[in-house]
PDB file of C-alpha atoms and ligand atoms in Angstrom:
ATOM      1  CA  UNK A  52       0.000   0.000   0.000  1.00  0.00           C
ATOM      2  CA  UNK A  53       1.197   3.434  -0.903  1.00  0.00           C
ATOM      3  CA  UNK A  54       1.648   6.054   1.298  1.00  0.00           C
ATOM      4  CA  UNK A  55      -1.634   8.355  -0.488  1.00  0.00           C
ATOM      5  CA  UNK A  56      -3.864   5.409   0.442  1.00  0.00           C
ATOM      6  CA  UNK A  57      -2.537   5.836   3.914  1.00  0.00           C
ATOM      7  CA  UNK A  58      -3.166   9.167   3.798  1.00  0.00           C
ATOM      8  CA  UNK A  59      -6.728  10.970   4.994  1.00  0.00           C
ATOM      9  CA  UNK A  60      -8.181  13.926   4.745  1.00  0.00           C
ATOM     10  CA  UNK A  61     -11.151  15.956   3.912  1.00  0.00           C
ATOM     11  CA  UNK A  62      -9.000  19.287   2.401  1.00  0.00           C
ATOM     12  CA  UNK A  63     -10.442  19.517  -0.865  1.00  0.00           C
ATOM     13  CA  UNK A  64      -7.530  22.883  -1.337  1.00  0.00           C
ATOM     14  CA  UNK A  65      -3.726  21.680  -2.766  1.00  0.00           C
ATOM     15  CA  UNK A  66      -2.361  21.689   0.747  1.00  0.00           C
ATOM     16  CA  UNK A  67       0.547  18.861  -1.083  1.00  0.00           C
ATOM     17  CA  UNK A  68       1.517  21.714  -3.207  1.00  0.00           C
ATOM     18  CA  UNK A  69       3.869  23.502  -0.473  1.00  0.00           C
ATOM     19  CA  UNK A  70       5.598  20.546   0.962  1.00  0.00           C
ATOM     20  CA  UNK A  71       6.531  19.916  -2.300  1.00  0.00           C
ATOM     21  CA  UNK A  72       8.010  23.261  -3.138  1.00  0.00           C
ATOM     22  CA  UNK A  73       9.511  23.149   0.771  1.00  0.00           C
ATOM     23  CA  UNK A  74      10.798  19.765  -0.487  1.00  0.00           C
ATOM     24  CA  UNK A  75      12.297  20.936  -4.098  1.00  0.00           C
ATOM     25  CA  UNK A  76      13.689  23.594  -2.678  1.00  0.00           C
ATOM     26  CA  UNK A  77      15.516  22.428   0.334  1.00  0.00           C
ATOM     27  CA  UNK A  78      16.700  19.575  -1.569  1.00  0.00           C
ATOM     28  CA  UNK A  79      18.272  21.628  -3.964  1.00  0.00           C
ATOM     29  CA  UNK A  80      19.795  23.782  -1.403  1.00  0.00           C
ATOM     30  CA  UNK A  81      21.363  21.025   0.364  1.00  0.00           C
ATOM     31  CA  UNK A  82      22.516  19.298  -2.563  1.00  0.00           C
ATOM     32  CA  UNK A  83      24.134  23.102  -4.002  1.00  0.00           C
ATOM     33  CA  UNK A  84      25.487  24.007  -0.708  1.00  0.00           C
ATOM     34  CA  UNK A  85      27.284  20.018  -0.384  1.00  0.00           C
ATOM     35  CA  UNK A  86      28.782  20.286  -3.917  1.00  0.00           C
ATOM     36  CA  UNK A  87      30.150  23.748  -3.115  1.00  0.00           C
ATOM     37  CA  UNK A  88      31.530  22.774   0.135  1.00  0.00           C
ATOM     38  CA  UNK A  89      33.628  20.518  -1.205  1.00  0.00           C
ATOM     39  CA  UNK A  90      34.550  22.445  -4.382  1.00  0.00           C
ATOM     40  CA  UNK A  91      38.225  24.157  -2.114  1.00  0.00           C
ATOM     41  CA  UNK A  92      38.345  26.538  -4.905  1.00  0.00           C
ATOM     42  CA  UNK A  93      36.450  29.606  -6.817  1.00  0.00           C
ATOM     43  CA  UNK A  94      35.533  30.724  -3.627  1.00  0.00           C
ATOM     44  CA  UNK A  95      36.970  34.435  -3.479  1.00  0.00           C
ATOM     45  CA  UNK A  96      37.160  36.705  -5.733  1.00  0.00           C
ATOM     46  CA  UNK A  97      39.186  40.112  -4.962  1.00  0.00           C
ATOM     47  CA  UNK A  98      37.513  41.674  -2.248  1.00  0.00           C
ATOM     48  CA  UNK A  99      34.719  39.207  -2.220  1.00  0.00           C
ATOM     49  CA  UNK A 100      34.678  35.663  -0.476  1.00  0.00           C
ATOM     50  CA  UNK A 101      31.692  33.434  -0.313  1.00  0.00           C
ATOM     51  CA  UNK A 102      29.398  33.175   2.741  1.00  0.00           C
ATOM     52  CA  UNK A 103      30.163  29.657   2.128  1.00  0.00           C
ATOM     53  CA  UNK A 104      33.579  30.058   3.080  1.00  0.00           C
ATOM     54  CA  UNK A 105      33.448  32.733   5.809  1.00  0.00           C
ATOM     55  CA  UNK A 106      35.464  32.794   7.594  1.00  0.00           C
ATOM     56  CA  UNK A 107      38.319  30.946   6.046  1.00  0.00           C
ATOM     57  CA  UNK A 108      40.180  29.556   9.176  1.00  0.00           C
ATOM     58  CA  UNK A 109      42.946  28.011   7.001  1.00  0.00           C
ATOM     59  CA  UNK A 110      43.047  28.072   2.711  1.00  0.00           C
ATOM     60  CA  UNK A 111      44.824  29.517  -0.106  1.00  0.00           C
ATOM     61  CA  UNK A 112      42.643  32.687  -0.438  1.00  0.00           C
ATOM     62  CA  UNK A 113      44.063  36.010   0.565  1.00  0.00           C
ATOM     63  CA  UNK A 114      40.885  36.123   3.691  1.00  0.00           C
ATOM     64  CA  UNK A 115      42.551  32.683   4.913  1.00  0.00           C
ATOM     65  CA  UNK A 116      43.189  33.477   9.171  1.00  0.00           C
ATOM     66  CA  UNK A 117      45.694  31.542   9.667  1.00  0.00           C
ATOM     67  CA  UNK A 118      47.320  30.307   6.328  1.00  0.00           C
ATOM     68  CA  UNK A 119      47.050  27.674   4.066  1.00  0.00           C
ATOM     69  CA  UNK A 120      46.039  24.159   5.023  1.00  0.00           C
ATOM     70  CA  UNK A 121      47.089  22.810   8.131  1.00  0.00           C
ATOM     71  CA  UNK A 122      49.491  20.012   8.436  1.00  0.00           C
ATOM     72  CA  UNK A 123      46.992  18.060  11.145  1.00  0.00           C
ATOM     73  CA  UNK A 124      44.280  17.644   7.943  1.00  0.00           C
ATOM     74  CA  UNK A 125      43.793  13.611   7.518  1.00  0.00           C
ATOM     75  CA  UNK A 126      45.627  13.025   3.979  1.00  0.00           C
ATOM     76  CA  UNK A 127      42.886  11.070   2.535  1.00  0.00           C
ATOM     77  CA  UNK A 128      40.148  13.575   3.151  1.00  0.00           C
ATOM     78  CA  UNK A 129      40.211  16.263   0.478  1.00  0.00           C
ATOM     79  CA  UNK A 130      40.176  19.772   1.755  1.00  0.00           C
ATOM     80  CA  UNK A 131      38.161  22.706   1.396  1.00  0.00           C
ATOM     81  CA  UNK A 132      38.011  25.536   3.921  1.00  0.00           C
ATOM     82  CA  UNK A 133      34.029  25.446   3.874  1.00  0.00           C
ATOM     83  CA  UNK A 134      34.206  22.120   5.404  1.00  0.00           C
ATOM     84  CA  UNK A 135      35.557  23.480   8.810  1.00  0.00           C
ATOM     85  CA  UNK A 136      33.045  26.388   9.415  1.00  0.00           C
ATOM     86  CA  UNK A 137      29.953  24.758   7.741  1.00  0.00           C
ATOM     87  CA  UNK A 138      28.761  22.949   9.989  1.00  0.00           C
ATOM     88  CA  UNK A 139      28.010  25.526  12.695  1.00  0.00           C
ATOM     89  CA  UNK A 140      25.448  27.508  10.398  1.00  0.00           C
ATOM     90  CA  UNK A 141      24.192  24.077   8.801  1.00  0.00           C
ATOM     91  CA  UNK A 142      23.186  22.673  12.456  1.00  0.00           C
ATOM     92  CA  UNK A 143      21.472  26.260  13.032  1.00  0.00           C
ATOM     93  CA  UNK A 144      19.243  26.274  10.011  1.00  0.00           C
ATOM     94  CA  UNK A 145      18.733  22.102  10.214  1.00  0.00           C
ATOM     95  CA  UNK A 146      17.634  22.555  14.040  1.00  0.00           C
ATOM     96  CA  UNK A 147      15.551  26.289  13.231  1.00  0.00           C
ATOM     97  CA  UNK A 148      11.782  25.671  14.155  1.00  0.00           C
ATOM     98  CA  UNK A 149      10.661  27.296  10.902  1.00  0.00           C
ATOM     99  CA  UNK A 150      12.559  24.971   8.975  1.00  0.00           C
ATOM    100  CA  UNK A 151      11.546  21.596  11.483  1.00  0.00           C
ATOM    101  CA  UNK A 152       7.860  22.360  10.916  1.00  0.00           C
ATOM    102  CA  UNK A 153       8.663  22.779   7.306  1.00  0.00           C
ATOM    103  CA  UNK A 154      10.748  19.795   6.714  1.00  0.00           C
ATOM    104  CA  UNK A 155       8.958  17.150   8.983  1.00  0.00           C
ATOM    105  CA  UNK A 156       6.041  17.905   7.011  1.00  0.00           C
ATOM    106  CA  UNK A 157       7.587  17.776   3.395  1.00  0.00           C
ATOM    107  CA  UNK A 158      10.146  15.304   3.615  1.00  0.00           C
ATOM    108  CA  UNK A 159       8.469  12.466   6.077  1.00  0.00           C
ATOM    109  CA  UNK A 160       5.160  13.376   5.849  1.00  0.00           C
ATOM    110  CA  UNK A 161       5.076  13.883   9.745  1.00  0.00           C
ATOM    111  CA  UNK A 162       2.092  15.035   9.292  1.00  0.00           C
ATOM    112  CA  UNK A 163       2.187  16.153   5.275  1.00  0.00           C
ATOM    113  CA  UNK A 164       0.222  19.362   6.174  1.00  0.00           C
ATOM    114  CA  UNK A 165      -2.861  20.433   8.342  1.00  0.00           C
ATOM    115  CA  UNK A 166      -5.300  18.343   8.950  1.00  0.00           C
ATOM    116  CA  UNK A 167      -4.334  15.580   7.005  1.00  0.00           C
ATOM    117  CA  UNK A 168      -3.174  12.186   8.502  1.00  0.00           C
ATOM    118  CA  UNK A 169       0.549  10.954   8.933  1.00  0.00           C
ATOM    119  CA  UNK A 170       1.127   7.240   7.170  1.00  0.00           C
ATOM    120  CA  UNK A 171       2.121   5.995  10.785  1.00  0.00           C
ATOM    121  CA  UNK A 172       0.677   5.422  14.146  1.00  0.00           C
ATOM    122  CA  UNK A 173       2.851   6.430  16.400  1.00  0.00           C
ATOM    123  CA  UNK A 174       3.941   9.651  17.353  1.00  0.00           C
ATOM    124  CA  UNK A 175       7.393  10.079  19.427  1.00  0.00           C
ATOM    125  CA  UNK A 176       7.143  14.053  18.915  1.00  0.00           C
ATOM    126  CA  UNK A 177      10.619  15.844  20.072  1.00  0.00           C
ATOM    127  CA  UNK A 178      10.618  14.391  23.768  1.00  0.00           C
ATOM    128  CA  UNK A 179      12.447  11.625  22.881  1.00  0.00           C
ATOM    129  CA  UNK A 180      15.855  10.520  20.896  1.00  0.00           C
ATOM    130  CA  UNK A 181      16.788  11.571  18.075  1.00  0.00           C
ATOM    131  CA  UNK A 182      14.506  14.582  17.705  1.00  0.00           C
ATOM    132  CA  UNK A 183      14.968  15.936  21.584  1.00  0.00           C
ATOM    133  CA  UNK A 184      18.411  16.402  19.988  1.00  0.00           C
ATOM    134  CA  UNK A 185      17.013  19.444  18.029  1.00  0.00           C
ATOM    135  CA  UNK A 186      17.296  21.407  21.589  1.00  0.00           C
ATOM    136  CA  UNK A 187      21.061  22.398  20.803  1.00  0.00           C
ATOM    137  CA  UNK A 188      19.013  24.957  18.632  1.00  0.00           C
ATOM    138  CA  UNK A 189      19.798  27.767  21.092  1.00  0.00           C
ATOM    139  CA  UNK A 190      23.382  26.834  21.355  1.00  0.00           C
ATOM    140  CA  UNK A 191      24.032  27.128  17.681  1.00  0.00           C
ATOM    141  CA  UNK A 192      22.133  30.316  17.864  1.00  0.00           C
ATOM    142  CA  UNK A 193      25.621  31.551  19.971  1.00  0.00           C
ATOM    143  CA  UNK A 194      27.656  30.582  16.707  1.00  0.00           C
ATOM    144  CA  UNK A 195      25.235  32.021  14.534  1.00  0.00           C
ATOM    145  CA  UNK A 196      25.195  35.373  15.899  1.00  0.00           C
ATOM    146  CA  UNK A 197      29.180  35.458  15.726  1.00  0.00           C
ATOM    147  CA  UNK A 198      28.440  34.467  11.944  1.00  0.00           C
ATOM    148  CA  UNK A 199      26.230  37.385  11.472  1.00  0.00           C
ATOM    149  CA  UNK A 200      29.309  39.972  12.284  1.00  0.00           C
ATOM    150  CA  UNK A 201      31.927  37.493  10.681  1.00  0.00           C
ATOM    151  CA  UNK A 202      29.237  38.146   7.251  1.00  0.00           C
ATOM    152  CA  UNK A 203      28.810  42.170   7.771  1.00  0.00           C
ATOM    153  CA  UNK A 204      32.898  42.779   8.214  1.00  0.00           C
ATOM    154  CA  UNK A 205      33.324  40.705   4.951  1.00  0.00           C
ATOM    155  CA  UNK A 206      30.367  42.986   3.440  1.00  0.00           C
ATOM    156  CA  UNK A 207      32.928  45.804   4.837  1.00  0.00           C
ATOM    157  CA  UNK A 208      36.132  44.241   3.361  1.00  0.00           C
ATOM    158  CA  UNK A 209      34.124  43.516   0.067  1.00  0.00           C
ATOM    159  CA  UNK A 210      33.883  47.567  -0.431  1.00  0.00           C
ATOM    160  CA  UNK A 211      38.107  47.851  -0.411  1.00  0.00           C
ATOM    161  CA  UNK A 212      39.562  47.372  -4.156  1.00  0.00           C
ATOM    162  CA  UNK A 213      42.852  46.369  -4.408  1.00  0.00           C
ATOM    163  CA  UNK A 214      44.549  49.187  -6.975  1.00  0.00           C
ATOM    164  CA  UNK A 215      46.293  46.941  -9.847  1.00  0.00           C
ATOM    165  CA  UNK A 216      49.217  49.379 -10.432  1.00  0.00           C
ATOM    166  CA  UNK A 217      49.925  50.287  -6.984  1.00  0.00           C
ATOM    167  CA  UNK A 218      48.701  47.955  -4.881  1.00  0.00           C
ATOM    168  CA  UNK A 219      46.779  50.105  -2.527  1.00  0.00           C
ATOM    169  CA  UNK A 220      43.424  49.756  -1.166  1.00  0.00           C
ATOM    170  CA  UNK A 221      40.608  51.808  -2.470  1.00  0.00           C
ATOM    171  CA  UNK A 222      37.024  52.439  -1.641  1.00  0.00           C
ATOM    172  CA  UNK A 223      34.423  50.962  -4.369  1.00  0.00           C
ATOM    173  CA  UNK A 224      31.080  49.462  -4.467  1.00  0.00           C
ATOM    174  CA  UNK A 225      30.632  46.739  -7.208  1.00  0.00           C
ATOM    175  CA  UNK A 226      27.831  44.421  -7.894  1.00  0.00           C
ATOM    176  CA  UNK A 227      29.215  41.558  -5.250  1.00  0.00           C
ATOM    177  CA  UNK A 228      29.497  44.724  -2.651  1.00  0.00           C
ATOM    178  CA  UNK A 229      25.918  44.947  -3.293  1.00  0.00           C
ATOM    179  CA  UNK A 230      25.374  40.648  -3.372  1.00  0.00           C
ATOM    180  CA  UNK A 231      27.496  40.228   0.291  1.00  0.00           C
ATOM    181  CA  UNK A 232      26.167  43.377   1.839  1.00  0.00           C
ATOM    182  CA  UNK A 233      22.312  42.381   1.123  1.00  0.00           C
ATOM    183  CA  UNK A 234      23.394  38.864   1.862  1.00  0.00           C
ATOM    184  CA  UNK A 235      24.831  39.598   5.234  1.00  0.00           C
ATOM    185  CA  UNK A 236      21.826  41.583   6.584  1.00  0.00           C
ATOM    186  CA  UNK A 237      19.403  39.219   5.339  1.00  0.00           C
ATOM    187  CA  UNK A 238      20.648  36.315   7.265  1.00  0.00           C
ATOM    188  CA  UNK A 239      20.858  38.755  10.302  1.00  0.00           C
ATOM    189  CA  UNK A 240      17.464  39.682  10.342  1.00  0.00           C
ATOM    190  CA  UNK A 241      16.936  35.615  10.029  1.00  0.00           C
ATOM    191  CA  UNK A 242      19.298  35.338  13.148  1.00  0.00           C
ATOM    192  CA  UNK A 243      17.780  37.741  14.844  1.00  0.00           C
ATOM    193  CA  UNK A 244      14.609  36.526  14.480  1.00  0.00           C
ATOM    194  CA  UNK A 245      14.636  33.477  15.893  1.00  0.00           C
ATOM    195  CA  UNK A 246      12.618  31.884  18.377  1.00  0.00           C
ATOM    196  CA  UNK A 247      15.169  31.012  20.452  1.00  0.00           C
ATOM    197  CA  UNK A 248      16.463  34.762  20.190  1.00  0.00           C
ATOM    198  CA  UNK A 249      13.372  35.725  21.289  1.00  0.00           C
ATOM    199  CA  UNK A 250      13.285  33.803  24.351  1.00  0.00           C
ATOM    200  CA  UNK A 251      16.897  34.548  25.143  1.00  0.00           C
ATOM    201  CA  UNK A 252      16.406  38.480  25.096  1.00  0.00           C
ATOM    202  CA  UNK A 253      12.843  38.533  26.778  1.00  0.00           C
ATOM    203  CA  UNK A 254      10.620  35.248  26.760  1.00  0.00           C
ATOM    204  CA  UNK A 255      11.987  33.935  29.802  1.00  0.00           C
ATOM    205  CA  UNK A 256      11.327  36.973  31.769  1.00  0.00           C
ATOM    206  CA  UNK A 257       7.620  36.886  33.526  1.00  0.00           C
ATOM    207  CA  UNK A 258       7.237  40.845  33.890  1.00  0.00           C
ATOM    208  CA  UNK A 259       9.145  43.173  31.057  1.00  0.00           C
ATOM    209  CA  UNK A 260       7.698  45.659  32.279  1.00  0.00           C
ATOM    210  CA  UNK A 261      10.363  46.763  34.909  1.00  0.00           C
ATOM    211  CA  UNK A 262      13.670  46.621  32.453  1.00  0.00           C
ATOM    212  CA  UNK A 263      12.584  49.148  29.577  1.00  0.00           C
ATOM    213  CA  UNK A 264      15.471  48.267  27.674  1.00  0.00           C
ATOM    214  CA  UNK A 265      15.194  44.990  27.648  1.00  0.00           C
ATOM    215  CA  UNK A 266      11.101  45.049  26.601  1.00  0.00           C
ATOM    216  CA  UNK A 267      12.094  47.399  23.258  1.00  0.00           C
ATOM    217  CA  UNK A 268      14.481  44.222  22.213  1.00  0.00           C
ATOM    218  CA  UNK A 269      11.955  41.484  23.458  1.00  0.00           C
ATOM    219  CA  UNK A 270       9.653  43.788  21.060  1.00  0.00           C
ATOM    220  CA  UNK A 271      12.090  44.370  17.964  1.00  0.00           C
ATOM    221  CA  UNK A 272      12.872  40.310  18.090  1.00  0.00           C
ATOM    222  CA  UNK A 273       9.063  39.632  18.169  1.00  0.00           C
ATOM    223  CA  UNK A 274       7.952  42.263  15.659  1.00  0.00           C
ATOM    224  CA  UNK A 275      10.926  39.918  13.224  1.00  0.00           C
ATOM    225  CA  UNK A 276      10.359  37.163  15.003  1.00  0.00           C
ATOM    226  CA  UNK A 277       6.708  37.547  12.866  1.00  0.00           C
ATOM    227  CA  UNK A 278       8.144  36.711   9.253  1.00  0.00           C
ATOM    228  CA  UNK A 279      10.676  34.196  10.608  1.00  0.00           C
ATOM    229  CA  UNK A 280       9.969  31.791   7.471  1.00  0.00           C
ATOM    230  CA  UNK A 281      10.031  34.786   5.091  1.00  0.00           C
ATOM    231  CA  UNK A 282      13.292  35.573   6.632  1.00  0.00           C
ATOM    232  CA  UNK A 283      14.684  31.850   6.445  1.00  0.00           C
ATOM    233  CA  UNK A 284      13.316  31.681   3.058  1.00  0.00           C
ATOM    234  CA  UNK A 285      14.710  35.090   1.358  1.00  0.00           C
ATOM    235  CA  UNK A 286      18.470  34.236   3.617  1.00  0.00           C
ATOM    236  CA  UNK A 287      18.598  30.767   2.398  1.00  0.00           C
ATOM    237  CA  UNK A 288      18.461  32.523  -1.604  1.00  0.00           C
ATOM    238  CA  UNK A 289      20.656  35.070  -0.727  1.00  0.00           C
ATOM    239  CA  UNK A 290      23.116  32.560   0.658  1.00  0.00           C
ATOM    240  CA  UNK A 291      23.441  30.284  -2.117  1.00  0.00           C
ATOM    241  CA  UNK A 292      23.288  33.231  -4.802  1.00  0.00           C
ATOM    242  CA  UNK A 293      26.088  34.548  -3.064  1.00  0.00           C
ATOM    243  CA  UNK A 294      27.926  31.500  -3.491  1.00  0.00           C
ATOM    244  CA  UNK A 295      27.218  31.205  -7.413  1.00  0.00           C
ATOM    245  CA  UNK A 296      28.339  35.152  -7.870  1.00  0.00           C
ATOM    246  CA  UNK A 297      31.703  34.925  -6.047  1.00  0.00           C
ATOM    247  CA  UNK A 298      32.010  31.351  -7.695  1.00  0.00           C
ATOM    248  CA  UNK A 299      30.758  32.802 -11.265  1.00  0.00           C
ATOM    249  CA  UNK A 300      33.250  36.033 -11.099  1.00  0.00           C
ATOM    250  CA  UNK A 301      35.920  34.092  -9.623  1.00  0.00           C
ATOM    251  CA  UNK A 302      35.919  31.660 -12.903  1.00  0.00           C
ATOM    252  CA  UNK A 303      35.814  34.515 -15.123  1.00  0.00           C
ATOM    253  CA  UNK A 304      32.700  33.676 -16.137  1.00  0.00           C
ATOM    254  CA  UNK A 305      30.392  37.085 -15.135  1.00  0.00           C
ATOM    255  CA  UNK A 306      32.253  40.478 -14.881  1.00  0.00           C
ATOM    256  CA  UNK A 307      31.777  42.286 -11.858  1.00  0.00           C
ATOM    257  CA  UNK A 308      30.391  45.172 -12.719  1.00  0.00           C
ATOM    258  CA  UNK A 309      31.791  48.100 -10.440  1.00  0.00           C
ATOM    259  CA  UNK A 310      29.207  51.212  -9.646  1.00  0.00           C
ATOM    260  CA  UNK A 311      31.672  53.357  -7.452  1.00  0.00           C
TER     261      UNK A 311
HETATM  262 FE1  FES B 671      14.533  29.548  13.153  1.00  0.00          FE
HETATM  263 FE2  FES B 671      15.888  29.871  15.453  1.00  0.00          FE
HETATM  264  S1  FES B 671      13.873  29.324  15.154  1.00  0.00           S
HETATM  265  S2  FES B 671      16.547  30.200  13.424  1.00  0.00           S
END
C-alpha cells in the first residue's frame, strides 16, 4: 500500500503543493550548498569571499586566518576551507523551528500538512531521541550570531579594491558589494529573528515591564520574530546566490560590474 492510500483527509484545497516546493527547494539547497563545500576553490574573488567560506580559518585565499592548510588535515580527506566552518550555520538552520515544521512535514510526511493524517501510528514528537536532539538549537544560535558579524565585516572588506598598479586599497562598491552586503543583513534579520532569540532576550522573563530596555528588544525580536519563514526563506536565496556570484566572477565567467 502506498503512502496516499494511507493518507486521509477531507482538504479539498492543494495543501501537497507547499511541501513539495519546501521539499524541491531544500533539496536543492542542500545538494548546491554540499557540492560547493567541497569544491576548495572559486571561492573568493578580490575583495569578495563566499558566505560559504566565511570565515576561512585556514586556505589559499588572501581572507585565509591563519594560512594555508594545516598540516593536522587527515591526507585522505580532500580539503576545502568550507568544510571546517559549515557545519556551525548548517546545524542552526537544520535545528531552526521554521525549517523543522517545514521539513517534517515535506520530507516524512510527519504530518504532510494540516489536517491531514501521517502514514504511521505512532507519534514520538521531540521528547524523545533523536529529535529531543534538536534542543542544541539555542546553542548554535551563539555561533550564529558570531556568523552574522563574521558576514557584515566581509560585506565591509568587500567595499576595499585592491589598486592593480599600486597595490593600494581603495574604496568601491561593485555588484558583489551589493550581493554580500544584502546577503549579510538578510541572514541577520533571520538570526535575529529566531525563536530562540526571542526567548533569550525577553521570553523567559515573567514581567518586562520593569527593564525598559530589555522590553524594546523582546519587542524588535518579536515584531521579526513575525516573518521568521520569510526571513529563512529570502536568507537561504541570498546565501546560495552569493555562493554562485563569487564562484561565477571568480571563474571569469560574469564580470563584476563596479558602480563606485
Ligand atoms: Fe529559526 Fe531559530 S527558530 S533560526
Amino acid at each position: 500500500m502506498g503512502h496516499a492510500a494511507l493518507i486521509h483527509t477531507y482538504r479539498k484545497d492543494l495543501w501537497w503543493v507547499r511541501p513539495l516546493l519546501v521539499f524541491i527547494a531544500l533539496s536543492s539547497f542542500v545538494v548546491y550548498a554540499t557540492w560547493a563545500a567541497f569544491q576548495g576553490e572559486y571561492y573568493a574573488a578580490g575583495p569578495y569571499l563566499s558566505p560559504f567560506y566565511s570565515p576561512e580559518l585556514f586556505g589559499n585565499s588572501p581572507h585565509s586566518w591563519f594560512g594555508p592548510k594545516p598540516m593536522w588535515w587527515p591526507a585522505p580527506l580532500p580539503f576545502s576551507p568550507a568544510l571546517l566552518i559549515l557545519w556551525a550555520p548548517g546545524g542552526f538552520r537544520f535545528t531552526c523551528y521554521y525549517y523543522r515544521g517545514a521539513y517534517y512535514k515535506s520530507f516524512w510526511a510527519d504530518p504532510p500538512a494540516c489536517a491531514v493524517s501521517e502514514p504511521r501510528k505512532t507519534y514520538r514528537g521531540e521528547n524523545s531521541f533523536p529529535l529531543i536532539l534538536q534542543n542544541v538549537h539555542r546553542y548554535f544560535l551563539y555561533l550564529a550570531v558570531i556568523f552574522v558579524f563574521i558576514l557584515l565585516y566581509d560585506a565591509w572588506k568587500a567595499m576595499w579594491f585592491t589598486d592593480a598598479l599600486t597595490g593600494e586599497k581603495t574604496f568601491g562598491i561593485g555588484v558583489g558589494t551589493l550581493v554580500l552586503t544584502t546577503n549579510a543583513v538578510l541572514l541577520g534579520i533571520y538570526t535575529f529573528s529566531c525563536h530562540s532569540f526571542r526567548h533569550l532576550v525577553g521570553g523567559f522573563k515573567d514581567k518586562l515591564s520593569e527593564t525598559p530596555v530589555r522590553k524594546k528588544v523582546y519587542h524588535c525580536a518579536s515584531c521579526l520574530n513575525r516573518r521568521h519563514m520569510n526571513w529563512a526563506w529570502f536568507s537561504l536565496f541570498s546565501v546560495a546566490f552569493a555562493d554562485i556570484y563569487v564562484r561565477l566572477v571568480s571563474m571569469g565567467i560574469w564580470t563584476d560590474l563596479r558602480i563606485l
